[in-house]
C-alpha cells in the first residue's frame, strides 16, 4: 500500500464519529486500554468496539498488543496509537492545535480567519496531503479532514451546493465565549483546505452558519468551483 492509499484508508476510518472517538480515547489514555474499558467509556457492546478496533488496526492507526501484566489465564489485548500517526490525523490534543493557531494570530496580528486559512493551505499543501487528496472528490476529502479535527461532520445539501453539518464542537466552551475568534479560525481552516485541494470536483466555502456550540449543528456551506483551466 502506498502513502496515498494508506492516508485515504485512515481518513475513511476516522470519518465515522464513533471510530474517531475510539481513536481519541486510545490516544489520550494514560495506559493502553482494553476492550472492556473502551466499551464502558463509550457505552458500546464489546463486539461493536472490536469491530471498530479492527478497522482502526487495518488502517494502521492503532496497534493491538498483549498485556504483559496478567494474574492468570490468557493475556488480554490492549490498544495503543500506532507510531507515526501523531499530528497527522489530529491525535494531538485539540486545544494544543487551537493554541498554536491563536499564537500565530498574536504573532502575526492577522485576523483569525486569515490565520486559519494559511493553516488549511499548509495541511493540504504538504506531500502527505497532496498524495491523500489526488484523484478524490474535494467534498469527500474536506469531510475526512473536518472529521479528523473532531467536528464529526455529516454530508448534506446537493451536488451543486453541498453542506457539512458539524454535529460536534470540540471547542464548545471557548466558542461560546469567543465565536469571532474560534469559529472564524475554523472557517478559515476549511477555506484554506478547500482552496488548496488537488482534487476532482473542487469546492469552495461560501459561509459558516453558526449554531449554539454546546448543542452543535453549525453548517459549512459550499459550492462547486470551476476547475483550473
PDB file of C-alpha atoms in Angstrom:
ATOM      1  CA  UNK A   1       0.000   0.000   0.000  1.00  0.00           C
ATOM      2  CA  UNK A   2       1.477   3.388  -0.949  1.00  0.00           C
ATOM      3  CA  UNK A   3       1.321   6.500   1.250  1.00  0.00           C
ATOM      4  CA  UNK A   4      -1.709   7.949  -0.538  1.00  0.00           C
ATOM      5  CA  UNK A   5      -3.733   4.759  -0.176  1.00  0.00           C
ATOM      6  CA  UNK A   6      -2.756   4.476   3.487  1.00  0.00           C
ATOM      7  CA  UNK A   7      -3.865   8.032   4.255  1.00  0.00           C
ATOM      8  CA  UNK A   8      -7.139   7.566   2.369  1.00  0.00           C
ATOM      9  CA  UNK A   9      -7.878   4.415   4.371  1.00  0.00           C
ATOM     10  CA  UNK A  10      -7.108   6.248   7.608  1.00  0.00           C
ATOM     11  CA  UNK A  11      -9.311   9.165   6.604  1.00  0.00           C
ATOM     12  CA  UNK A  12     -12.242   6.848   5.897  1.00  0.00           C
ATOM     13  CA  UNK A  13     -11.743   5.070   9.215  1.00  0.00           C
ATOM     14  CA  UNK A  14     -11.695   8.326  11.185  1.00  0.00           C
ATOM     15  CA  UNK A  15     -14.597   9.807   9.228  1.00  0.00           C
ATOM     16  CA  UNK A  16     -17.009   7.684  11.283  1.00  0.00           C
ATOM     17  CA  UNK A  17     -17.701   9.572  14.563  1.00  0.00           C
ATOM     18  CA  UNK A  18     -17.629   6.522  16.857  1.00  0.00           C
ATOM     19  CA  UNK A  19     -14.310   5.322  15.454  1.00  0.00           C
ATOM     20  CA  UNK A  20     -12.879   8.819  15.753  1.00  0.00           C
ATOM     21  CA  UNK A  21     -13.979   8.939  19.416  1.00  0.00           C
ATOM     22  CA  UNK A  22     -12.464   5.500  19.973  1.00  0.00           C
ATOM     23  CA  UNK A  23      -9.159   6.577  18.415  1.00  0.00           C
ATOM     24  CA  UNK A  24      -9.055   9.720  20.556  1.00  0.00           C
ATOM     25  CA  UNK A  25      -9.816   7.683  23.674  1.00  0.00           C
ATOM     26  CA  UNK A  26      -6.950   5.281  22.968  1.00  0.00           C
ATOM     27  CA  UNK A  27      -4.582   8.149  22.154  1.00  0.00           C
ATOM     28  CA  UNK A  28      -5.337  10.072  25.364  1.00  0.00           C
ATOM     29  CA  UNK A  29      -5.472   7.116  27.775  1.00  0.00           C
ATOM     30  CA  UNK A  30      -2.666   7.197  30.381  1.00  0.00           C
ATOM     31  CA  UNK A  31      -2.207   3.431  29.916  1.00  0.00           C
ATOM     32  CA  UNK A  32      -3.169   1.309  26.871  1.00  0.00           C
ATOM     33  CA  UNK A  33      -6.817   0.308  27.451  1.00  0.00           C
ATOM     34  CA  UNK A  34      -8.547  -2.990  26.755  1.00  0.00           C
ATOM     35  CA  UNK A  35     -11.905  -3.664  25.131  1.00  0.00           C
ATOM     36  CA  UNK A  36     -13.764  -3.631  28.446  1.00  0.00           C
ATOM     37  CA  UNK A  37     -12.576  -0.135  29.401  1.00  0.00           C
ATOM     38  CA  UNK A  38     -13.261   1.229  25.921  1.00  0.00           C
ATOM     39  CA  UNK A  39     -16.743  -0.285  25.783  1.00  0.00           C
ATOM     40  CA  UNK A  40     -17.633   1.073  29.236  1.00  0.00           C
ATOM     41  CA  UNK A  41     -16.441   4.594  28.446  1.00  0.00           C
ATOM     42  CA  UNK A  42     -18.217   4.767  25.086  1.00  0.00           C
ATOM     43  CA  UNK A  43     -21.343   2.898  26.204  1.00  0.00           C
ATOM     44  CA  UNK A  44     -20.995   0.280  23.467  1.00  0.00           C
ATOM     45  CA  UNK A  45     -21.192  -3.504  23.363  1.00  0.00           C
ATOM     46  CA  UNK A  46     -17.828  -5.290  23.390  1.00  0.00           C
ATOM     47  CA  UNK A  47     -18.438  -6.758  19.937  1.00  0.00           C
ATOM     48  CA  UNK A  48     -19.113  -3.303  18.452  1.00  0.00           C
ATOM     49  CA  UNK A  49     -15.883  -1.977  19.937  1.00  0.00           C
ATOM     50  CA  UNK A  50     -13.953  -4.919  18.489  1.00  0.00           C
ATOM     51  CA  UNK A  51     -15.389  -4.245  15.014  1.00  0.00           C
ATOM     52  CA  UNK A  52     -14.332  -0.596  15.170  1.00  0.00           C
ATOM     53  CA  UNK A  53     -10.911  -1.558  16.521  1.00  0.00           C
ATOM     54  CA  UNK A  54     -10.403  -3.963  13.626  1.00  0.00           C
ATOM     55  CA  UNK A  55     -10.916  -1.122  11.145  1.00  0.00           C
ATOM     56  CA  UNK A  56      -8.570   1.205  13.043  1.00  0.00           C
ATOM     57  CA  UNK A  57      -5.928  -1.521  13.170  1.00  0.00           C
ATOM     58  CA  UNK A  58      -6.392  -2.294   9.465  1.00  0.00           C
ATOM     59  CA  UNK A  59      -5.909   1.400   8.662  1.00  0.00           C
ATOM     60  CA  UNK A  60      -2.637   1.498  10.570  1.00  0.00           C
ATOM     61  CA  UNK A  61      -3.942   3.875  13.230  1.00  0.00           C
ATOM     62  CA  UNK A  62      -3.931   1.553  16.253  1.00  0.00           C
ATOM     63  CA  UNK A  63      -1.763  -1.348  17.408  1.00  0.00           C
ATOM     64  CA  UNK A  64      -3.046  -4.413  19.287  1.00  0.00           C
ATOM     65  CA  UNK A  65      -0.714  -5.888  21.920  1.00  0.00           C
ATOM     66  CA  UNK A  66      -0.869  -8.429  24.740  1.00  0.00           C
ATOM     67  CA  UNK A  67      -0.946  -7.055  28.274  1.00  0.00           C
ATOM     68  CA  UNK A  68       2.259  -8.247  29.967  1.00  0.00           C
ATOM     69  CA  UNK A  69       0.665  -7.938  33.429  1.00  0.00           C
ATOM     70  CA  UNK A  70      -1.608 -10.934  33.882  1.00  0.00           C
ATOM     71  CA  UNK A  71      -2.584 -12.700  37.103  1.00  0.00           C
ATOM     72  CA  UNK A  72      -3.745 -15.871  35.390  1.00  0.00           C
ATOM     73  CA  UNK A  73      -5.335 -17.061  32.188  1.00  0.00           C
ATOM     74  CA  UNK A  74      -4.838 -15.768  28.688  1.00  0.00           C
ATOM     75  CA  UNK A  75      -3.293 -12.274  28.379  1.00  0.00           C
ATOM     76  CA  UNK A  76      -5.849  -9.662  27.399  1.00  0.00           C
ATOM     77  CA  UNK A  77      -5.470  -7.448  24.355  1.00  0.00           C
ATOM     78  CA  UNK A  78      -4.609  -3.787  24.879  1.00  0.00           C
ATOM     79  CA  UNK A  79      -4.500  -0.976  22.319  1.00  0.00           C
ATOM     80  CA  UNK A  80      -2.253   1.989  21.649  1.00  0.00           C
ATOM     81  CA  UNK A  81      -1.820   4.610  18.930  1.00  0.00           C
ATOM     82  CA  UNK A  82       0.418   3.428  16.092  1.00  0.00           C
ATOM     83  CA  UNK A  83       3.824   5.139  15.741  1.00  0.00           C
ATOM     84  CA  UNK A  84       3.960   7.915  13.158  1.00  0.00           C
ATOM     85  CA  UNK A  85       0.298   8.879  13.485  1.00  0.00           C
ATOM     86  CA  UNK A  86       0.918  11.757  15.922  1.00  0.00           C
ATOM     87  CA  UNK A  87      -0.053  15.060  14.337  1.00  0.00           C
ATOM     88  CA  UNK A  88      -1.232  13.541  11.035  1.00  0.00           C
ATOM     89  CA  UNK A  89      -4.852  12.906  11.989  1.00  0.00           C
ATOM     90  CA  UNK A  90      -5.335  15.196  14.951  1.00  0.00           C
ATOM     91  CA  UNK A  91      -4.034  12.780  17.560  1.00  0.00           C
ATOM     92  CA  UNK A  92      -2.596  15.705  19.487  1.00  0.00           C
ATOM     93  CA  UNK A  93      -4.942  17.437  21.918  1.00  0.00           C
ATOM     94  CA  UNK A  94      -7.489  19.657  20.146  1.00  0.00           C
ATOM     95  CA  UNK A  95      -6.685  22.527  22.478  1.00  0.00           C
ATOM     96  CA  UNK A  96      -2.985  22.267  21.632  1.00  0.00           C
ATOM     97  CA  UNK A  97      -3.903  22.751  17.971  1.00  0.00           C
ATOM     98  CA  UNK A  98      -6.144  25.702  18.804  1.00  0.00           C
ATOM     99  CA  UNK A  99      -3.409  27.222  20.985  1.00  0.00           C
ATOM    100  CA  UNK A 100      -0.959  27.019  18.087  1.00  0.00           C
ATOM    101  CA  UNK A 101      -3.385  28.858  15.821  1.00  0.00           C
ATOM    102  CA  UNK A 102      -4.026  31.510  18.460  1.00  0.00           C
ATOM    103  CA  UNK A 103      -0.282  32.023  18.905  1.00  0.00           C
ATOM    104  CA  UNK A 104       0.021  32.548  15.146  1.00  0.00           C
ATOM    105  CA  UNK A 105      -2.752  35.139  15.320  1.00  0.00           C
ATOM    106  CA  UNK A 106      -0.980  37.008  18.136  1.00  0.00           C
ATOM    107  CA  UNK A 107       2.433  36.775  16.475  1.00  0.00           C
ATOM    108  CA  UNK A 108       1.301  37.912  13.022  1.00  0.00           C
ATOM    109  CA  UNK A 109      -1.555  40.181  14.195  1.00  0.00           C
ATOM    110  CA  UNK A 110      -3.613  38.752  11.354  1.00  0.00           C
ATOM    111  CA  UNK A 111      -7.333  38.196  11.595  1.00  0.00           C
ATOM    112  CA  UNK A 112      -8.259  34.714  12.906  1.00  0.00           C
ATOM    113  CA  UNK A 113      -9.861  33.742   9.612  1.00  0.00           C
ATOM    114  CA  UNK A 114      -6.652  34.505   7.695  1.00  0.00           C
ATOM    115  CA  UNK A 115      -4.558  32.517  10.193  1.00  0.00           C
ATOM    116  CA  UNK A 116      -6.902  29.557   9.802  1.00  0.00           C
ATOM    117  CA  UNK A 117      -6.780  29.835   6.024  1.00  0.00           C
ATOM    118  CA  UNK A 118      -2.981  29.687   5.993  1.00  0.00           C
ATOM    119  CA  UNK A 119      -3.061  26.629   8.277  1.00  0.00           C
ATOM    120  CA  UNK A 120      -5.565  24.889   6.000  1.00  0.00           C
ATOM    121  CA  UNK A 121      -3.424  25.514   2.943  1.00  0.00           C
ATOM    122  CA  UNK A 122      -0.408  24.114   4.786  1.00  0.00           C
ATOM    123  CA  UNK A 123      -2.295  20.911   5.600  1.00  0.00           C
ATOM    124  CA  UNK A 124      -3.293  20.202   2.006  1.00  0.00           C
ATOM    125  CA  UNK A 125      -0.049  21.551   0.572  1.00  0.00           C
ATOM    126  CA  UNK A 126       2.085  19.012   2.419  1.00  0.00           C
ATOM    127  CA  UNK A 127       3.282  15.934   0.484  1.00  0.00           C
ATOM    128  CA  UNK A 128       1.016  13.704   2.595  1.00  0.00           C
ATOM    129  CA  UNK A 129      -1.989  15.945   1.982  1.00  0.00           C
ATOM    130  CA  UNK A 130      -1.358  16.137  -1.749  1.00  0.00           C
ATOM    131  CA  UNK A 131      -0.945  12.368  -2.021  1.00  0.00           C
ATOM    132  CA  UNK A 132      -4.068  11.571   0.023  1.00  0.00           C
ATOM    133  CA  UNK A 133      -6.210  14.064  -1.912  1.00  0.00           C
ATOM    134  CA  UNK A 134      -5.272  13.413  -5.537  1.00  0.00           C
ATOM    135  CA  UNK A 135      -7.986  11.828  -7.623  1.00  0.00           C
ATOM    136  CA  UNK A 136     -10.702  12.162  -4.992  1.00  0.00           C
ATOM    137  CA  UNK A 137     -13.757  14.412  -4.805  1.00  0.00           C
ATOM    138  CA  UNK A 138     -12.901  17.539  -2.790  1.00  0.00           C
ATOM    139  CA  UNK A 139     -16.108  17.262  -0.736  1.00  0.00           C
ATOM    140  CA  UNK A 140     -15.080  13.821   0.492  1.00  0.00           C
ATOM    141  CA  UNK A 141     -11.533  14.898   1.373  1.00  0.00           C
ATOM    142  CA  UNK A 142     -12.789  18.004   3.178  1.00  0.00           C
ATOM    143  CA  UNK A 143     -15.242  15.817   5.116  1.00  0.00           C
ATOM    144  CA  UNK A 144     -12.408  13.481   6.149  1.00  0.00           C
ATOM    145  CA  UNK A 145     -10.203  16.337   7.353  1.00  0.00           C
ATOM    146  CA  UNK A 146     -13.000  18.075   9.251  1.00  0.00           C
ATOM    147  CA  UNK A 147     -13.757  14.744  10.934  1.00  0.00           C
ATOM    148  CA  UNK A 148     -10.093  14.319  11.839  1.00  0.00           C
ATOM    149  CA  UNK A 149     -10.269  17.696  13.616  1.00  0.00           C
ATOM    150  CA  UNK A 150     -13.058  16.426  15.868  1.00  0.00           C
ATOM    151  CA  UNK A 151     -16.187  18.053  14.394  1.00  0.00           C
ATOM    152  CA  UNK A 152     -17.985  14.799  13.437  1.00  0.00           C
ATOM    153  CA  UNK A 153     -19.389  16.161  10.127  1.00  0.00           C
ATOM    154  CA  UNK A 154     -22.339  14.780   8.190  1.00  0.00           C
ATOM    155  CA  UNK A 155     -22.644  15.390   4.457  1.00  0.00           C
ATOM    156  CA  UNK A 156     -25.826  17.171   3.350  1.00  0.00           C
ATOM    157  CA  UNK A 157     -27.090  19.521   0.640  1.00  0.00           C
ATOM    158  CA  UNK A 158     -26.974  18.853  -3.101  1.00  0.00           C
ATOM    159  CA  UNK A 159     -24.143  18.139  -5.570  1.00  0.00           C
ATOM    160  CA  UNK A 160     -24.172  21.776  -6.683  1.00  0.00           C
ATOM    161  CA  UNK A 161     -24.479  23.160  -3.136  1.00  0.00           C
ATOM    162  CA  UNK A 162     -23.044  20.607  -0.676  1.00  0.00           C
ATOM    163  CA  UNK A 163     -23.043  21.211   3.070  1.00  0.00           C
ATOM    164  CA  UNK A 164     -21.292  19.782   6.098  1.00  0.00           C
ATOM    165  CA  UNK A 165     -23.321  19.618   9.299  1.00  0.00           C
ATOM    166  CA  UNK A 166     -20.896  19.777  12.234  1.00  0.00           C
ATOM    167  CA  UNK A 167     -22.530  17.543  14.830  1.00  0.00           C
ATOM    168  CA  UNK A 168     -19.862  18.173  17.471  1.00  0.00           C
ATOM    169  CA  UNK A 169     -17.761  21.157  18.521  1.00  0.00           C
ATOM    170  CA  UNK A 170     -14.522  20.148  20.282  1.00  0.00           C
ATOM    171  CA  UNK A 171     -14.114  23.776  21.424  1.00  0.00           C
ATOM    172  CA  UNK A 172     -17.686  24.377  22.623  1.00  0.00           C
ATOM    173  CA  UNK A 173     -16.810  26.184  25.856  1.00  0.00           C
ATOM    174  CA  UNK A 174     -14.401  28.580  24.118  1.00  0.00           C
ATOM    175  CA  UNK A 175     -16.569  29.052  21.025  1.00  0.00           C
ATOM    176  CA  UNK A 176     -19.472  30.113  23.251  1.00  0.00           C
ATOM    177  CA  UNK A 177     -17.316  32.893  24.734  1.00  0.00           C
ATOM    178  CA  UNK A 178     -15.343  33.999  21.661  1.00  0.00           C
ATOM    179  CA  UNK A 179     -17.058  32.840  18.453  1.00  0.00           C
ATOM    180  CA  UNK A 180     -15.465  35.631  16.412  1.00  0.00           C
ATOM    181  CA  UNK A 181     -12.087  34.096  17.188  1.00  0.00           C
ATOM    182  CA  UNK A 182     -12.659  30.350  17.491  1.00  0.00           C
ATOM    183  CA  UNK A 183     -15.317  29.973  14.792  1.00  0.00           C
ATOM    184  CA  UNK A 184     -13.546  32.290  12.359  1.00  0.00           C
ATOM    185  CA  UNK A 185     -10.276  30.378  12.812  1.00  0.00           C
ATOM    186  CA  UNK A 186     -12.011  27.185  11.776  1.00  0.00           C
ATOM    187  CA  UNK A 187     -13.972  28.797   8.970  1.00  0.00           C
ATOM    188  CA  UNK A 188     -10.624  29.959   7.580  1.00  0.00           C
ATOM    189  CA  UNK A 189      -9.152  26.499   8.102  1.00  0.00           C
ATOM    190  CA  UNK A 190     -11.931  24.972   5.965  1.00  0.00           C
ATOM    191  CA  UNK A 191     -11.455  27.671   3.305  1.00  0.00           C
ATOM    192  CA  UNK A 192      -7.707  27.024   3.147  1.00  0.00           C
ATOM    193  CA  UNK A 193      -8.209  23.271   2.848  1.00  0.00           C
ATOM    194  CA  UNK A 194     -10.814  23.622   0.092  1.00  0.00           C
ATOM    195  CA  UNK A 195      -8.756  26.195  -1.831  1.00  0.00           C
ATOM    196  CA  UNK A 196      -5.657  24.016  -1.994  1.00  0.00           C
ATOM    197  CA  UNK A 197      -7.015  20.515  -2.644  1.00  0.00           C
ATOM    198  CA  UNK A 198      -5.609  18.806  -5.776  1.00  0.00           C
ATOM    199  CA  UNK A 199      -8.941  17.041  -6.183  1.00  0.00           C
ATOM    200  CA  UNK A 200     -11.607  16.238  -8.676  1.00  0.00           C
ATOM    201  CA  UNK A 201     -14.889  18.185  -8.360  1.00  0.00           C
ATOM    202  CA  UNK A 202     -13.369  21.146  -6.452  1.00  0.00           C
ATOM    203  CA  UNK A 203     -15.472  23.115  -3.979  1.00  0.00           C
ATOM    204  CA  UNK A 204     -15.186  26.428  -2.170  1.00  0.00           C
ATOM    205  CA  UNK A 205     -16.540  27.558   1.188  1.00  0.00           C
ATOM    206  CA  UNK A 206     -19.425  30.008   0.934  1.00  0.00           C
ATOM    207  CA  UNK A 207     -20.297  30.537   4.596  1.00  0.00           C
ATOM    208  CA  UNK A 208     -20.299  29.094   8.088  1.00  0.00           C
ATOM    209  CA  UNK A 209     -23.773  29.162   9.636  1.00  0.00           C
ATOM    210  CA  UNK A 210     -23.229  29.228  13.377  1.00  0.00           C
ATOM    211  CA  UNK A 211     -25.328  27.459  15.973  1.00  0.00           C
ATOM    212  CA  UNK A 212     -25.027  27.171  19.747  1.00  0.00           C
ATOM    213  CA  UNK A 213     -21.666  25.347  20.047  1.00  0.00           C
ATOM    214  CA  UNK A 214     -22.845  23.339  23.052  1.00  0.00           C
ATOM    215  CA  UNK A 215     -25.760  21.942  21.059  1.00  0.00           C
ATOM    216  CA  UNK A 216     -23.655  21.865  17.858  1.00  0.00           C
ATOM    217  CA  UNK A 217     -25.105  21.706  14.345  1.00  0.00           C
ATOM    218  CA  UNK A 218     -23.165  24.520  12.656  1.00  0.00           C
ATOM    219  CA  UNK A 219     -23.329  24.220   8.867  1.00  0.00           C
ATOM    220  CA  UNK A 220     -20.461  24.731   6.464  1.00  0.00           C
ATOM    221  CA  UNK A 221     -21.990  25.851   3.160  1.00  0.00           C
ATOM    222  CA  UNK A 222     -20.087  25.029  -0.036  1.00  0.00           C
ATOM    223  CA  UNK A 223     -20.498  25.281  -3.782  1.00  0.00           C
ATOM    224  CA  UNK A 224     -18.922  23.809  -6.855  1.00  0.00           C
ATOM    225  CA  UNK A 225     -15.810  25.599  -8.048  1.00  0.00           C
ATOM    226  CA  UNK A 226     -14.677  25.579 -11.638  1.00  0.00           C
ATOM    227  CA  UNK A 227     -11.525  23.539 -12.182  1.00  0.00           C
ATOM    228  CA  UNK A 228      -8.423  25.475 -13.132  1.00  0.00           C
ATOM    229  CA  UNK A 229      -8.016  25.627 -16.872  1.00  0.00           C
TER     230      UNK A 229
END
